[in-house]
Amino acid sequence: MTSSPKSITITAPAKVNLVLEILGIDSAGYHLLSTVFQALSLHDELTFTSASSTSLELVNNVSTGLKIEADHNNLVIKAKLALEAYCQRELPCHIHLIKNIPAGGGLGGGSADAAAALKGLNSLYDLHLSEKELLSIAAELGADVSFGIMGGTALGSGRGEKLSSLPAILPDHKVILLIPSRGLSTPQVYAHWDKMAPAKRSEAAGKAQQLTELAQLSRSQNSELLALLSNDLQPAAFELYPELAEIRQAMLQAGCLQAMLCGSGSTMFGLISPRTAAAQIDNMQQKLSQWGQVALTGFSDYRSRPQ
Ligand code: C5P
């Protein structure tokens, strides 16, 4: 008698950085950050099924962004290899990946998928690795993969891999994503930041810490929180892609409470008050659609646990 294959499905949420502050550069050329990550409801979905050999099947629901391939360069496969190296055993499986997060937009989709692979295989193969162990493997895979393990809202330092969980910030607000036709490359945006005059490139000094302190107070005003949102990579991205500055203005004019670059871009996100009527949000989406693809989502407060 053969037993039926075991399967597990994991969601991999997109993220934005509510604050992204660059503090310096480490010896490997990576930028040291103080950042507040926030997971979104928009997510990819990965199903892992035990199998005798490994395969990756991709269903791409996204028409914008970089083309991603179901091959060994996919961060999901890299995550599986890193986990196999850590556990010193093979973990063959069929991986079904449904992509809803545009690639190359600064929304951390590839990193979230890699984190989901670590969590999914930990569970499928009953590896019983702790969150700490998963975080240490994640940190080797990319700056944002660790946050994918944690989810919710978190303060990140180092390259973004040293995390502490935070209470939800502006939890009921809706998020409008504007995905322009052109993507931006993460290394290129960081390299452009390096070349900019110091006075032009630092918008976020001390704001991640201030936002963290406010988040920990139960009575902070939304206006105070909104005023702290900032991203040091934004001026660099705007110089590389000037239309993004126009998009930001259009989002504010359409009624967003705040509008900002997602990570290293090129996606922009805008926050919408929880009191805004559905018809008004439809109207905003329509107005903004001339600038690119528009998607409506929200913040996710789901704080994941290793399974
Ligand atoms: O870690 P990840 O693969 O997402 O980073 C892609 C590139 O972005 C890095 O090779 C580096 O050039 C740049 N980067 C950086 N500092 C960070 C994150 C990314 O310089 N904290």
Coordinates of C-alpha atoms and ligand atoms in Angstrom, one line a residue:
M1 CA 0.0 0.0 0.0
T2 CA 1.3 3.5 -0.9
S3 CA 0.5 6.5 1.3
S4 CA -0.9 9.6 -0.4
P5 CA 1.6 12.5 -0.7
K6 CA 1.5 15.1 2.1
S7 CA 0.8 18.7 1.1
I8 CA 1.1 22.1 2.8
T9 CA 0.1 25.5 1.6
I10 CA 1.8 28.7 2.8
T11 CA 0.9 32.3 2.0
A12 CA 3.8 34.7 1.2
P13 CA 2.8 38.3 1.8
A14 CA 4.2 41.3 0.0
K15 CA 5.8 44.1 2.2
V16 CA 6.3 47.8 2.2
N17 CA 8.8 49.7 4.3
L18 CA 7.0 52.4 6.3
V19 CA 10.4 53.9 7.1
L20 CA 13.6 53.0 5.3
E21 CA 16.6 54.8 6.7
I22 CA 20.2 54.2 5.4
L23 CA 22.8 54.4 8.2
G24 CA 25.9 53.4 6.4
I25 CA 27.6 50.7 4.3
D26 CA 29.1 47.4 5.6
S27 CA 32.4 45.8 4.4
A28 CA 30.6 43.8 1.7
G29 CA 29.0 47.0 0.2
Y30 CA 25.6 46.3 1.7
H31 CA 23.7 49.2 3.1
L32 CA 22.9 49.2 6.8
L33 CA 19.3 50.1 7.5
S34 CA 16.9 51.1 10.2
T35 CA 13.6 50.2 8.7
V36 CA 10.0 49.4 9.6
F37 CA 8.6 46.6 7.6
Q38 CA 4.9 46.1 7.1
A39 CA 3.3 43.0 5.5
L40 CA 0.4 43.5 3.1
S41 CA -2.7 41.3 2.4
L42 CA -1.5 40.9 -1.2
H43 CA 0.3 37.6 -1.2
D44 CA 1.7 34.7 -3.3
E45 CA 0.6 31.2 -2.4
L46 CA 2.9 28.2 -2.4
T47 CA 1.9 24.6 -2.0
F48 CA 4.6 22.0 -1.2
T49 CA 3.8 18.3 -1.9
S50 CA 6.2 15.5 -1.0
A51 CA 7.6 13.8 -4.2
S52 CA 10.5 11.7 -5.2
S53 CA 12.2 14.5 -7.1
T54 CA 11.9 18.3 -7.0
S55 CA 9.9 20.4 -9.5
L56 CA 8.6 24.0 -9.5
E57 CA 5.4 25.0 -11.3
L58 CA 4.6 28.6 -11.7
V59 CA 1.2 30.2 -12.2
N60 CA 1.8 33.9 -12.9
N61 CA -1.3 36.1 -12.3
V62 CA 0.7 39.3 -12.7
S63 CA 1.1 41.0 -16.1
T64 CA 3.6 43.7 -14.9
G65 CA 7.1 43.6 -13.5
L66 CA 10.1 41.4 -14.3
K67 CA 9.6 38.0 -15.8
I68 CA 10.3 35.3 -13.3
E69 CA 11.2 31.7 -14.3
A70 CA 10.6 28.4 -12.6
D71 CA 14.3 27.5 -12.7
H72 CA 17.3 27.1 -10.3
N73 CA 17.6 30.9 -10.2
N74 CA 14.3 31.2 -8.5
L75 CA 14.8 32.2 -4.9
V76 CA 12.4 29.4 -3.8
I77 CA 14.8 26.8 -5.2
K78 CA 17.7 28.6 -3.6
A79 CA 15.9 28.5 -0.3
K80 CA 15.3 24.8 -0.6
L81 CA 19.0 24.2 -1.3
A82 CA 20.0 26.3 1.7
L83 CA 17.7 24.3 3.9
E84 CA 19.0 21.0 2.6
A85 CA 22.6 22.2 3.3
Y86 CA 21.6 23.2 6.8
C87 CA 19.8 19.9 7.5
Q88 CA 22.3 17.7 5.6
R89 CA 19.4 15.8 3.8
E90 CA 17.5 16.0 0.6
L91 CA 14.0 17.5 0.7
P92 CA 12.4 16.6 -2.7
C93 CA 9.0 18.1 -3.3
H94 CA 6.7 19.5 -5.9
I95 CA 6.3 23.3 -5.4
H96 CA 3.2 25.0 -6.9
L97 CA 3.8 28.8 -6.8
I98 CA 0.9 31.2 -7.5
K99 CA 2.4 34.7 -8.1
N100 CA 0.2 37.6 -7.4
I101 CA 3.0 40.0 -6.3
P102 CA 4.7 41.8 -9.2
A103 CA 8.4 41.1 -9.4
G104 CA 11.0 43.9 -9.4
G105 CA 8.7 46.4 -7.7
G106 CA 10.2 46.6 -4.3
L107 CA 7.3 44.6 -2.7
G108 CA 9.6 41.7 -1.6
G109 CA 7.7 39.0 -3.5
G110 CA 10.7 36.8 -4.2
S111 CA 11.9 37.1 -0.6
A112 CA 8.5 36.2 0.7
D113 CA 8.4 33.2 -1.5
A114 CA 11.8 32.1 -0.2
A115 CA 10.7 32.5 3.4
A116 CA 7.5 30.5 2.6
A117 CA 9.7 27.7 1.2
L118 CA 11.7 27.5 4.4
K119 CA 8.5 27.4 6.5
G120 CA 6.7 25.1 4.2
L121 CA 9.5 22.5 4.0
N122 CA 10.1 22.8 7.7
S123 CA 6.6 21.7 8.2
L124 CA 6.3 19.2 5.3
Y125 CA 9.3 17.3 6.4
D126 CA 8.7 17.7 10.2
L127 CA 12.2 19.3 10.6
H128 CA 11.2 21.1 13.8
L129 CA 13.6 24.0 13.1
S130 CA 13.0 26.9 15.4
E131 CA 12.1 30.4 14.1
K132 CA 15.7 31.4 15.1
E133 CA 17.2 28.7 12.9
L134 CA 14.9 29.7 10.0
L135 CA 15.9 33.3 10.5
S136 CA 19.6 32.5 10.3
I137 CA 19.1 30.5 7.0
A138 CA 16.9 33.3 5.7
A139 CA 19.5 36.0 6.4
E140 CA 21.9 34.3 3.9
L141 CA 19.4 34.3 1.1
G142 CA 18.7 38.1 0.9
A143 CA 18.1 41.2 3.0
D144 CA 14.3 40.9 3.1
V145 CA 13.9 37.1 3.5
S146 CA 14.1 37.2 7.3
F147 CA 11.1 39.5 7.4
G148 CA 9.2 37.0 5.3
I149 CA 9.7 34.5 8.1
M150 CA 8.3 36.9 10.7
G151 CA 5.5 38.8 8.9
G152 CA 3.3 41.4 10.6
T153 CA 5.1 44.7 11.5
A154 CA 8.7 44.7 12.5
L155 CA 11.7 47.0 13.1
G156 CA 14.7 45.8 11.0
S157 CA 18.4 46.7 11.4
G158 CA 21.6 45.5 9.9
R159 CA 20.8 44.7 6.3
G160 CA 17.2 44.4 7.4
E161 CA 17.7 40.9 8.8
K162 CA 17.8 41.7 12.5
L163 CA 14.2 42.0 13.5
S164 CA 12.0 42.8 16.4
S165 CA 8.2 42.5 16.1
L166 CA 6.1 45.7 16.6
P167 CA 2.4 46.3 17.2
A168 CA 0.4 47.1 14.1
I169 CA 0.8 50.6 12.8
L170 CA -2.2 52.3 11.1
P171 CA -3.8 48.8 11.0
D172 CA -7.2 49.5 9.3
H173 CA -5.9 51.7 6.5
K174 CA -6.3 50.6 2.9
V175 CA -3.3 50.5 0.7
I176 CA -3.3 51.5 -3.0
L177 CA -0.4 50.1 -5.0
L178 CA 0.6 51.8 -8.2
I179 CA 2.8 49.6 -10.4
P180 CA 4.4 51.7 -13.2
S181 CA 5.3 50.2 -16.5
R182 CA 9.1 50.3 -15.8
G183 CA 10.7 48.5 -12.9
L184 CA 13.9 49.6 -11.0
S185 CA 16.8 47.4 -10.1
T186 CA 17.6 47.2 -6.4
P187 CA 21.4 47.4 -6.8
Q188 CA 21.0 50.3 -9.2
V189 CA 18.9 52.3 -6.8
Y190 CA 21.3 51.7 -3.9
A191 CA 24.3 52.6 -6.1
H192 CA 22.6 55.8 -7.2
W193 CA 22.0 56.7 -3.5
D194 CA 25.7 56.2 -2.9
K195 CA 26.5 58.8 -5.6
M196 CA 24.0 61.5 -4.3
A197 CA 25.0 64.5 -2.2
P198 CA 24.4 63.7 1.5
A199 CA 22.0 66.7 1.9
K200 CA 19.7 65.3 -0.9
R201 CA 19.6 61.6 0.1
S202 CA 18.6 61.4 3.8
E203 CA 15.0 62.0 4.5
A204 CA 14.4 59.4 7.2
A205 CA 17.0 60.3 9.9
G206 CA 15.8 58.8 13.2
K207 CA 12.3 58.2 11.9
A208 CA 12.3 54.4 12.2
Q209 CA 13.1 54.7 15.9
Q210 CA 10.5 57.4 16.4
L211 CA 7.8 55.3 14.6
T212 CA 8.8 52.3 16.8
E213 CA 8.4 54.3 19.9
L214 CA 5.0 55.7 18.8
A215 CA 3.8 52.3 17.7
Q216 CA 4.5 51.0 21.2
L217 CA 2.3 53.7 22.8
S218 CA -1.4 52.8 22.5
R219 CA -2.6 56.4 22.1
S220 CA -0.6 57.8 19.2
Q221 CA -2.4 59.9 16.7
N222 CA -2.6 58.7 13.1
S223 CA -1.3 62.1 11.8
E224 CA 1.9 61.7 13.9
L225 CA 2.4 58.2 12.5
L226 CA 1.8 59.3 8.9
A227 CA 4.2 62.2 9.2
L228 CA 7.0 59.8 10.0
L229 CA 6.7 57.6 6.9
S230 CA 9.7 58.1 4.7
N231 CA 12.2 56.3 2.5
D232 CA 15.8 57.3 1.9
L233 CA 15.8 55.5 -1.4
Q234 CA 13.0 57.6 -2.7
P235 CA 15.1 60.6 -3.8
A236 CA 17.5 58.2 -5.6
A237 CA 14.6 56.4 -7.3
F238 CA 13.0 59.7 -8.3
E239 CA 16.2 60.8 -10.0
L240 CA 16.4 57.6 -11.9
Y241 CA 12.7 57.6 -12.8
P242 CA 11.3 61.2 -12.6
E243 CA 7.8 60.1 -13.4
L244 CA 7.6 58.5 -9.9
A245 CA 7.6 62.0 -8.4
E246 CA 4.6 62.9 -10.6
I247 CA 2.9 59.7 -9.6
R248 CA 3.4 60.6 -5.9
Q249 CA 1.7 64.0 -6.4
A250 CA -1.1 62.3 -8.3
M251 CA -1.7 59.9 -5.5
L252 CA -1.8 62.7 -2.9
Q253 CA -4.1 64.8 -5.1
A254 CA -6.4 61.7 -5.5
G255 CA -6.9 61.6 -1.7
C256 CA -4.1 59.3 -0.3
L257 CA -3.1 60.4 3.2
Q258 CA 0.5 59.6 2.3
A259 CA 2.2 58.2 -0.8
M260 CA 5.7 56.7 -1.0
L261 CA 8.1 54.4 -2.8
C262 CA 7.9 50.7 -1.9
G263 CA 11.4 49.5 -0.8
S264 CA 13.7 50.3 -3.8
G265 CA 10.8 50.7 -6.1
S266 CA 9.4 51.2 -8.6
T267 CA 6.0 50.4 -7.1
M268 CA 4.5 53.3 -5.2
F269 CA 2.0 52.9 -2.3
G270 CA -0.6 55.2 -1.0
L271 CA -2.5 55.0 2.3
I272 CA -6.3 55.5 2.4
S273 CA -8.3 56.3 5.5
P274 CA -10.5 53.5 6.8
R275 CA -13.4 55.9 6.6
T276 CA -13.1 56.4 2.8
A277 CA -16.2 55.2 1.0
A278 CA -15.9 52.3 -1.6
A279 CA -17.2 54.6 -4.4
Q280 CA -14.5 57.2 -3.6
I281 CA -11.8 54.5 -3.6
D282 CA -13.0 53.2 -7.0
N283 CA -12.8 56.8 -8.3
M284 CA -9.2 57.1 -7.0
Q285 CA -8.2 53.9 -8.6
Q286 CA -9.7 55.0 -11.9
K287 CA -7.9 58.4 -11.8
L288 CA -4.6 56.7 -11.0
S289 CA -4.8 54.0 -13.7
Q290 CA -3.4 56.4 -16.3
W291 CA 0.0 56.0 -14.5
G292 CA 0.2 52.3 -14.3
Q293 CA -1.5 49.2 -12.9
V294 CA -3.4 49.9 -9.7
A295 CA -4.2 47.4 -7.0
L296 CA -6.0 47.8 -3.7
T297 CA -4.8 45.9 -0.7
G298 CA -4.4 46.4 3.1
F299 CA -1.9 45.8 5.9
S300 CA -1.7 42.2 7.2
D301 CA -1.2 41.8 10.9
Y302 CA -0.7 38.1 10.6
R303 CA 2.5 37.3 12.6
S304 CA 3.7 34.0 11.3
R305 CA 4.9 31.1 13.5
P306 CA 7.1 28.3 12.3
Q307 CA 4.9 25.3 11.6
Ligands
C5P1 O1 19.5 41.2 -0.5 P1 19.0 41.4 -1.9 O2 19.4 40.3 -2.8 O3 17.6 41.8 -1.9 O4 19.8 42.7 -2.4 C1 20.0 43.0 -3.8 C2 21.1 44.0 -3.9 O5 20.6 45.3 -3.4 C3 22.4 43.7 -3.2 O6 23.2 43.0 -4.0 C4 22.9 45.1 -2.9 O7 23.5 45.7 -4.1 C5 21.7 46.0 -2.7 N1 21.3 46.0 -1.2 C6 22.1 46.8 -0.4 N2 21.8 46.9 0.9 C7 20.7 46.3 1.4 C8 19.9 45.5 0.6 C9 20.2 45.4 -0.7 O8 23.1 47.4 -0.8 N3 20.4 46.4 2.7

